[in-house]
Amino acid sequence: MTEATIEFKLNGEPVRLTVGVHETLLGVLRSRAAGPEAKSGCDRGDCGACAVAVDDVVVTSCLTLAVQVDGKRVTTVRGIGTPDRPHPLQAAFLAQGAAQCGICIPGMIMSLWGFLREHPRATRQEIREAISGNLCRCTGYRKIVDAAEAAARELAGVAS
Amino acid sequence: MLPRFEYVKARGLTDALARLGPSGGQARLLAGGTDLLVDMRERRQAPPILIDISEVRELQEIRADGDAIRIGSGVTVGAVLADAAVGRAFPALTAACRSFADYLTRNKATIGGNLANASPGADLVVPLLALEASVVLAAAQRERTVPLGEFVLGPRQTALRPGELVREIVVPRRAPAGQAYEKLGLKHGGAIAVVSTAVLVSVANGACARVRIALGAVAPRPFRAEAAERALEGRRLDAEAAERAAGLAAEAASPITDVRGSAEYRRAMVVALVRRGLHAAWGHAAAA
């Protein structure tokens, strides 16, 4: 086939689209599925700005074909928390001032979201592993890691 | 943008093989896509047909029994990394998975893809060579098993015949041995190896019984330094023996000069990494 009609959930909401098989999930999210929070940085799997979760596995959406998410759940940074009820990662990034230009942040948060679900007691070194595929040109990473540590403590139920 | 292609989603292993055979070499298998789709975007490859095997269940199991651990070719590097049985039996493989690319890439890239792409520095080939792994190659009508050293033949060259795919990787359980893995790269995370080594040492009566030294990124394909291995068998690993073996390993390498380093540097680093790996593996064996 060269095109297909796909149905998937985007942050819990149903999406139905006809896509070319050559279109990436990142391209479809940004152009047609109202998901511009997934960023295009390098379009070749090196920078992590496009990271989203597909059935809870965080991947580079620039190297995922849109047809591959048919029947699946896609989660972006908009789907893990709201301004009224932010995810601990979102709250910690705000509290710590972890963002500068903000371009890397959705991907950073998704990588940390996925990693902390798998490694609830992540150490600082493990947190750095979690964002090993996410590049930031602004911050030097320290406040991002600080925020992730704070969020990890909260998620693990440890008093900070 | 990706070039145009026909897309087929394989419903299972039989379906994948039924489509792969008749494709006349026009089809490429899509598993994680972390090499293939980048190649396609940058126009190094433009296969007319992609067969998506990322949901073929038969390729996604890890089965452990008393003789071996069998890893489906479609298992992601992240899943191999997380597997406790692999971690207990083959810590060198787990270590290679930990330093493979980055967290996001590990969630998609597959062990079969790393082997089948056959990069001269293929991270997972190096420990699997030291562990004497084999690959099971499946075609529609038959299967065959090939030692990994006879599967990876050169840069981007494997023994795959038309209509064949890598079905699983078989890692045999042998007598317990100390294992060490080290990858030298220009950065931590997302690095292509400058040199990588996997060393395995089993000890009997205070001397090396079985020694395996595998090297990556310093030859057209990952390989075992067999002269270095033989030089240690039956000997106690002291500083002099380690140095001599490391030197033999460096002599067996044929590194090139490229953007990541000079041939001279790589050869010197083979000595350093093999020396370190031998001492570490010996130490692990002694502690066991």
XYZ file of C-alpha atoms in Angstrom:
448
model
C 0.000 0.000 0.000
C 1.110 3.567 -0.489
C -1.495 5.214 1.686
C -3.627 4.041 4.576
C -6.356 5.242 6.881
C -5.135 5.039 10.437
C -6.937 5.394 13.731
C -5.069 6.118 16.926
C -5.505 7.875 20.245
C -3.621 11.116 20.764
C -3.527 11.955 24.454
C -6.721 9.964 24.862
C -8.589 11.593 21.987
C -9.412 9.560 18.870
C -7.761 10.600 15.614
C -8.599 9.226 12.179
C -6.502 10.224 9.184
C -5.533 9.024 5.748
C -1.765 9.245 5.465
C 0.916 8.411 2.946
C 2.947 5.426 4.154
C 6.100 7.512 3.796
C 4.860 10.132 6.274
C 6.450 10.065 9.711
C 4.506 10.269 12.955
C 6.292 13.545 13.670
C 5.189 15.020 10.356
C 1.580 13.948 10.854
C 1.484 15.189 14.474
C 2.764 18.594 13.474
C 0.866 19.103 10.249
C -2.415 17.274 10.659
C -3.093 15.976 14.138
C -2.717 19.173 16.138
C 0.369 17.963 17.932
C 2.952 20.711 17.364
C 4.383 20.117 20.813
C 6.413 17.359 19.181
C 9.329 19.341 17.776
C 11.397 18.785 14.663
C 15.070 19.286 15.501
C 17.136 17.052 13.271
C 14.629 14.709 11.613
C 17.157 11.870 11.860
C 16.841 10.487 15.375
C 19.788 12.328 16.931
C 18.289 15.179 18.967
C 15.232 13.770 20.748
C 13.078 16.889 20.321
C 10.441 14.748 18.610
C 10.149 12.182 21.412
C 6.633 10.929 22.136
C 5.286 7.770 23.717
C 3.675 5.077 21.577
C 1.855 2.609 23.833
C 3.958 3.989 26.685
C 7.327 3.370 24.960
C 9.085 6.672 24.319
C 10.536 6.857 20.806
C 11.743 9.319 18.205
C 8.620 10.134 16.195
C 10.759 11.279 13.253
C 11.841 7.662 12.752
C 8.356 6.226 13.293
C 6.040 5.922 10.312
C 2.535 7.283 10.916
C 1.070 3.979 9.712
C 2.896 2.234 12.549
C 0.680 3.861 15.204
C -2.588 2.544 13.811
C -4.543 1.150 16.754
C -2.103 2.555 19.305
C -1.977 5.239 21.976
C 0.260 8.213 21.343
C 1.139 10.408 24.313
C 2.823 13.781 24.064
C 3.835 16.203 26.800
C 0.319 17.659 26.630
C -1.067 14.298 27.631
C 0.809 13.670 30.874
C -0.565 16.585 32.862
C -2.531 19.838 32.633
C -1.884 23.389 33.860
C -4.303 22.701 36.711
C -2.933 19.254 37.479
C 0.616 19.158 36.158
C 2.687 16.015 36.131
C 5.472 16.222 38.744
C 7.982 16.578 35.892
C 6.099 19.564 34.478
C 5.788 21.160 37.924
C 9.461 20.597 38.709
C 10.635 22.004 35.356
C 8.613 25.153 36.105
C 9.753 25.423 39.714
C 13.424 24.895 38.848
C 13.454 27.138 35.770
C 14.716 24.267 33.667
C 13.651 25.722 30.295
C 15.244 28.524 28.302
C 14.067 28.563 24.696
C 11.878 25.543 25.356
C 12.407 23.657 22.094
C 14.010 20.607 23.715
C 11.615 20.495 26.640
C 8.725 18.374 25.334
C 11.173 15.674 24.260
C 13.145 15.950 27.496
C 10.016 15.531 29.582
C 8.792 12.564 27.547
C 12.147 10.763 27.835
C 12.147 11.357 31.595
C 8.493 10.329 31.856
C 9.201 7.018 30.188
C 12.453 6.367 31.997
C 11.097 7.152 35.463
C 8.193 4.775 34.906
C 10.797 2.038 34.326
C 13.293 3.241 36.970
C 11.329 4.859 39.799
C 14.391 5.212 42.055
C 16.629 6.667 39.351
C 19.898 8.144 40.515
C 21.261 11.387 39.100
C 23.538 9.350 36.822
C 20.607 7.282 35.594
C 18.619 10.439 34.948
C 21.437 11.628 32.712
C 21.118 8.295 30.874
C 17.407 8.958 30.452
C 18.128 12.127 28.478
C 21.136 10.681 26.621
C 19.167 11.082 23.395
C 17.934 14.626 24.058
C 20.073 17.589 23.035
C 19.727 21.058 24.575
C 21.557 24.014 23.117
C 20.646 26.508 25.824
C 20.786 25.255 29.371
C 23.833 23.062 29.879
C 21.426 20.434 31.253
C 22.012 21.061 34.955
C 18.604 22.488 35.819
C 16.923 19.876 33.645
C 18.621 17.146 35.684
C 17.841 18.979 38.961
C 14.176 19.183 37.994
C 14.137 15.520 37.006
C 15.663 14.549 40.349
C 13.026 16.538 42.223
C 10.251 14.976 40.183
C 11.699 11.490 40.668
C 11.713 11.975 44.427
C 8.096 13.057 44.347
C 7.074 10.181 42.082
C 8.829 7.718 44.360
C 7.063 9.219 47.367
C 10.255 10.388 49.010
C 10.182 13.610 51.004
C 12.582 16.124 49.432
C 11.068 13.664 3.569
C 11.351 9.981 3.000
C 11.382 8.712 -0.581
C 8.247 6.911 -1.706
C 7.832 3.179 -1.172
C 5.233 0.435 -0.908
C 4.528 -0.550 2.695
C 3.516 -3.986 3.868
C 2.885 -4.928 7.468
C 3.886 -8.523 8.121
C 1.232 -10.346 10.096
C 3.624 -12.953 11.406
C 6.899 -14.664 10.602
C 5.408 -16.905 7.911
C 3.807 -13.881 6.262
C 7.064 -11.903 6.421
C 9.018 -14.725 4.793
C 6.316 -15.306 2.192
C 6.651 -11.662 1.122
C 10.413 -11.385 1.455
C 11.267 -14.280 -0.839
C 9.337 -13.192 -3.938
C 10.389 -9.559 -3.572
C 13.494 -10.208 -5.665
C 15.748 -8.260 -3.332
C 13.577 -5.146 -3.677
C 12.276 -5.265 -0.123
C 13.952 -4.105 3.058
C 12.789 -5.157 6.478
C 11.604 -2.400 8.803
C 12.107 -3.218 12.463
C 13.263 -0.262 14.573
C 14.097 1.800 11.524
C 16.845 3.687 13.343
C 19.364 2.928 10.604
C 17.087 2.189 7.632
C 14.897 5.294 7.801
C 17.914 7.576 8.312
C 19.581 5.983 5.261
C 16.399 6.494 3.278
C 15.965 10.114 4.368
C 19.553 10.808 3.318
C 19.106 8.874 0.094
C 21.739 6.241 0.772
C 19.024 3.645 0.216
C 15.663 3.849 -1.552
C 14.069 0.406 -1.325
C 10.833 0.202 -3.320
C 9.221 -2.008 -0.671
C 9.348 -1.970 3.119
C 8.124 -5.016 5.022
C 7.309 -3.936 8.578
C 8.311 -6.737 10.966
C 8.143 -4.611 14.102
C 5.059 -6.449 15.347
C 6.015 -9.993 14.398
C 5.580 -11.732 17.770
C 7.776 -14.698 16.944
C 10.770 -12.369 16.734
C 10.200 -10.658 20.062
C 10.804 -13.324 22.650
C 13.773 -13.973 24.892
C 13.852 -17.645 25.879
C 16.267 -18.942 28.472
C 16.955 -22.609 29.071
C 19.804 -24.615 30.505
C 21.821 -24.585 27.286
C 21.422 -21.070 25.970
C 19.510 -17.830 25.900
C 17.747 -17.288 22.594
C 16.967 -13.686 21.712
C 14.489 -12.916 18.960
C 15.929 -10.650 16.294
C 13.096 -8.162 16.829
C 13.837 -7.635 20.522
C 14.809 -4.030 21.114
C 18.198 -3.193 22.584
C 16.336 -1.661 25.524
C 14.545 -4.937 26.179
C 17.798 -6.924 26.013
C 19.306 -4.405 28.427
C 16.439 -4.888 30.865
C 16.469 -8.695 30.742
C 17.597 -10.145 34.060
C 18.588 -13.558 32.701
C 20.828 -11.933 30.092
C 22.322 -9.700 32.785
C 23.203 -12.699 34.955
C 24.639 -14.905 32.246
C 26.091 -12.395 29.796
C 27.048 -9.140 31.560
C 29.271 -8.164 28.622
C 26.214 -8.126 26.351
C 24.242 -6.100 28.886
C 27.108 -3.621 29.165
C 27.173 -3.213 25.386
C 23.423 -2.584 25.389
C 23.838 0.074 28.089
C 26.321 2.038 25.997
C 24.419 1.492 22.734
C 23.351 4.794 21.177
C 20.956 6.497 23.614
C 17.804 5.775 25.628
C 15.366 6.761 22.856
C 17.179 4.807 20.150
C 17.394 1.721 22.389
C 13.602 1.744 22.599
C 13.346 1.108 18.849
C 16.613 -0.354 17.574
C 16.689 -4.140 17.508
C 19.441 -6.657 18.155
C 18.747 -8.228 14.755
C 19.071 -4.873 13.048
C 22.442 -4.171 14.653
C 23.755 -7.546 13.492
C 22.259 -7.410 10.008
C 23.539 -3.878 9.340
C 27.033 -5.199 10.039
C 28.740 -1.940 10.777
C 32.490 -2.433 11.372
C 31.822 -1.085 14.872
C 28.517 -2.874 15.490
C 28.180 -2.593 19.248
C 26.343 -5.825 19.926
C 28.395 -7.987 17.555
C 31.507 -7.507 19.710
C 30.283 -9.135 22.950
C 28.298 -11.722 20.991
C 31.487 -12.811 19.207
C 33.258 -13.245 22.540
C 30.244 -15.207 23.762
C 30.403 -17.434 20.645
C 26.845 -16.669 19.605
C 25.155 -18.024 16.496
C 22.376 -16.615 14.357
C 19.398 -18.552 13.073
C 18.574 -17.472 9.530
C 15.053 -18.247 8.391
C 13.684 -18.458 4.867
C 10.253 -19.631 3.751
C 11.304 -23.250 3.241
C 14.218 -23.767 5.609
C 16.322 -22.481 8.442
C 20.036 -22.595 9.042
C 22.272 -21.670 11.953
C 25.522 -19.812 11.344
C 28.213 -18.836 13.866
C 28.197 -15.055 14.223
C 31.802 -14.855 13.041
C 30.656 -16.397 9.739
C 27.567 -14.189 9.508
C 29.167 -10.743 9.628
C 31.544 -10.762 6.651
C 32.570 -7.166 6.114
C 31.302 -3.600 6.190
C 27.545 -3.864 5.669
C 28.007 -7.401 4.348
C 26.437 -10.471 5.860
C 25.874 -14.068 4.867
C 22.155 -13.450 4.392
C 20.848 -15.029 1.213
C 17.869 -13.607 -0.702
C 14.636 -14.402 1.115
C 16.364 -14.887 4.481
C 16.054 -12.921 7.667
C 17.714 -13.205 11.062
C 15.182 -14.987 13.272
C 17.028 -15.284 16.525
C 20.408 -15.020 18.171
C 21.522 -18.022 20.208
C 23.963 -17.300 23.034
C 25.245 -20.544 24.546
C 25.784 -21.013 28.239
C 29.350 -22.146 28.821
C 31.320 -22.708 32.003
C 31.195 -19.500 34.066
C 33.668 -16.864 32.978
C 34.570 -13.337 33.949
C 33.337 -10.888 31.326
C 34.330 -7.317 30.542
C 33.156 -4.872 27.895
C 34.432 -1.428 27.108
C 33.546 1.026 24.387
C 35.725 4.020 23.691
C 33.829 6.845 22.047
C 34.155 10.565 21.631
C 31.278 11.177 24.040
C 29.104 9.351 26.486
C 25.875 8.436 24.791
C 25.134 8.473 21.096
C 28.712 7.652 20.202
C 30.003 5.467 17.402
C 32.838 3.368 18.768
C 36.436 4.401 18.206
C 37.394 0.999 19.610
C 35.298 -1.483 21.520
C 36.342 -4.696 23.232
C 34.705 -7.646 24.911
C 36.884 -9.955 26.952
C 35.900 -13.242 28.510
C 38.193 -15.265 30.794
C 37.412 -18.518 32.562
C 39.844 -19.702 35.204
C 40.779 -23.240 36.221
C 43.517 -24.169 38.673
C 44.738 -20.600 38.860
C 45.240 -20.267 35.095
C 43.257 -19.028 32.080
C 41.181 -21.856 30.700
C 39.059 -20.193 28.023
C 39.918 -16.704 26.762
C 37.902 -14.780 24.195
C 38.898 -11.327 22.995
C 36.624 -9.562 20.499
C 37.338 -6.183 18.947
C 35.132 -3.690 17.120
C 35.739 -0.649 14.936
C 39.362 -1.592 14.201
C 38.877 -3.836 11.173
C 36.408 -4.198 8.303
C 34.302 -6.269 10.675
C 34.314 -7.088 14.394
C 36.600 -10.047 15.008
C 38.247 -12.197 17.632
C 41.972 -11.801 18.306
C 42.682 -15.510 18.303
C 46.469 -15.343 18.584
C 46.044 -13.204 21.699
C 43.537 -15.709 23.073
C 45.854 -18.678 22.490
C 48.777 -16.880 24.100
C 46.908 -16.838 27.405
C 45.395 -20.292 27.549
C 46.930 -22.305 30.373
C 48.740 -19.242 31.737
C 48.167 -17.199 34.827
C 47.134 -13.643 33.993
C 49.902 -11.433 35.314
C 50.859 -7.987 34.037
C 53.340 -9.384 31.543
C 50.909 -11.911 30.081
C 48.203 -9.275 29.763
C 50.578 -6.884 28.049
C 51.740 -9.512 25.592
C 48.186 -10.548 24.750
C 47.095 -6.922 24.353
C 50.001 -6.387 21.968
C 49.012 -9.439 19.928
C 45.450 -8.151 19.767
C 46.673 -4.786 18.476
C 48.769 -6.520 15.832
C 45.696 -8.401 14.629
C 43.738 -5.186 14.194
C 43.690 -3.216 10.958
C 42.281 0.151 12.006
C 41.728 3.028 9.638
C 42.116 6.759 10.130
C 38.779 8.546 9.995
C 36.954 11.466 11.591
C 36.888 9.708 14.950
C 40.576 9.011 15.249
C 43.817 7.957 13.603
C 44.796 4.377 12.945
C 47.769 4.790 15.309
C 45.546 6.032 18.098
C 43.110 3.176 17.608
C 45.876 0.625 17.663
C 47.229 2.096 20.903
C 43.738 2.056 22.379
C 43.318 -1.627 21.489
C 46.307 -2.311 23.736
C 44.849 -0.235 26.567
C 41.307 -1.611 26.356
C 42.354 -5.243 25.980
C 44.778 -4.926 28.894
C 42.017 -3.428 31.047
C 39.489 -5.971 29.856
C 41.748 -8.917 30.633
C 42.449 -7.728 34.175
C 38.762 -6.992 34.742
C 37.573 -10.326 33.358
C 40.217 -12.221 35.341
C 39.131 -10.366 38.455
C 35.475 -11.186 37.868
C 36.367 -14.846 37.322
C 38.405 -14.931 40.517
C 35.608 -13.316 42.498
C 32.973 -15.759 41.252
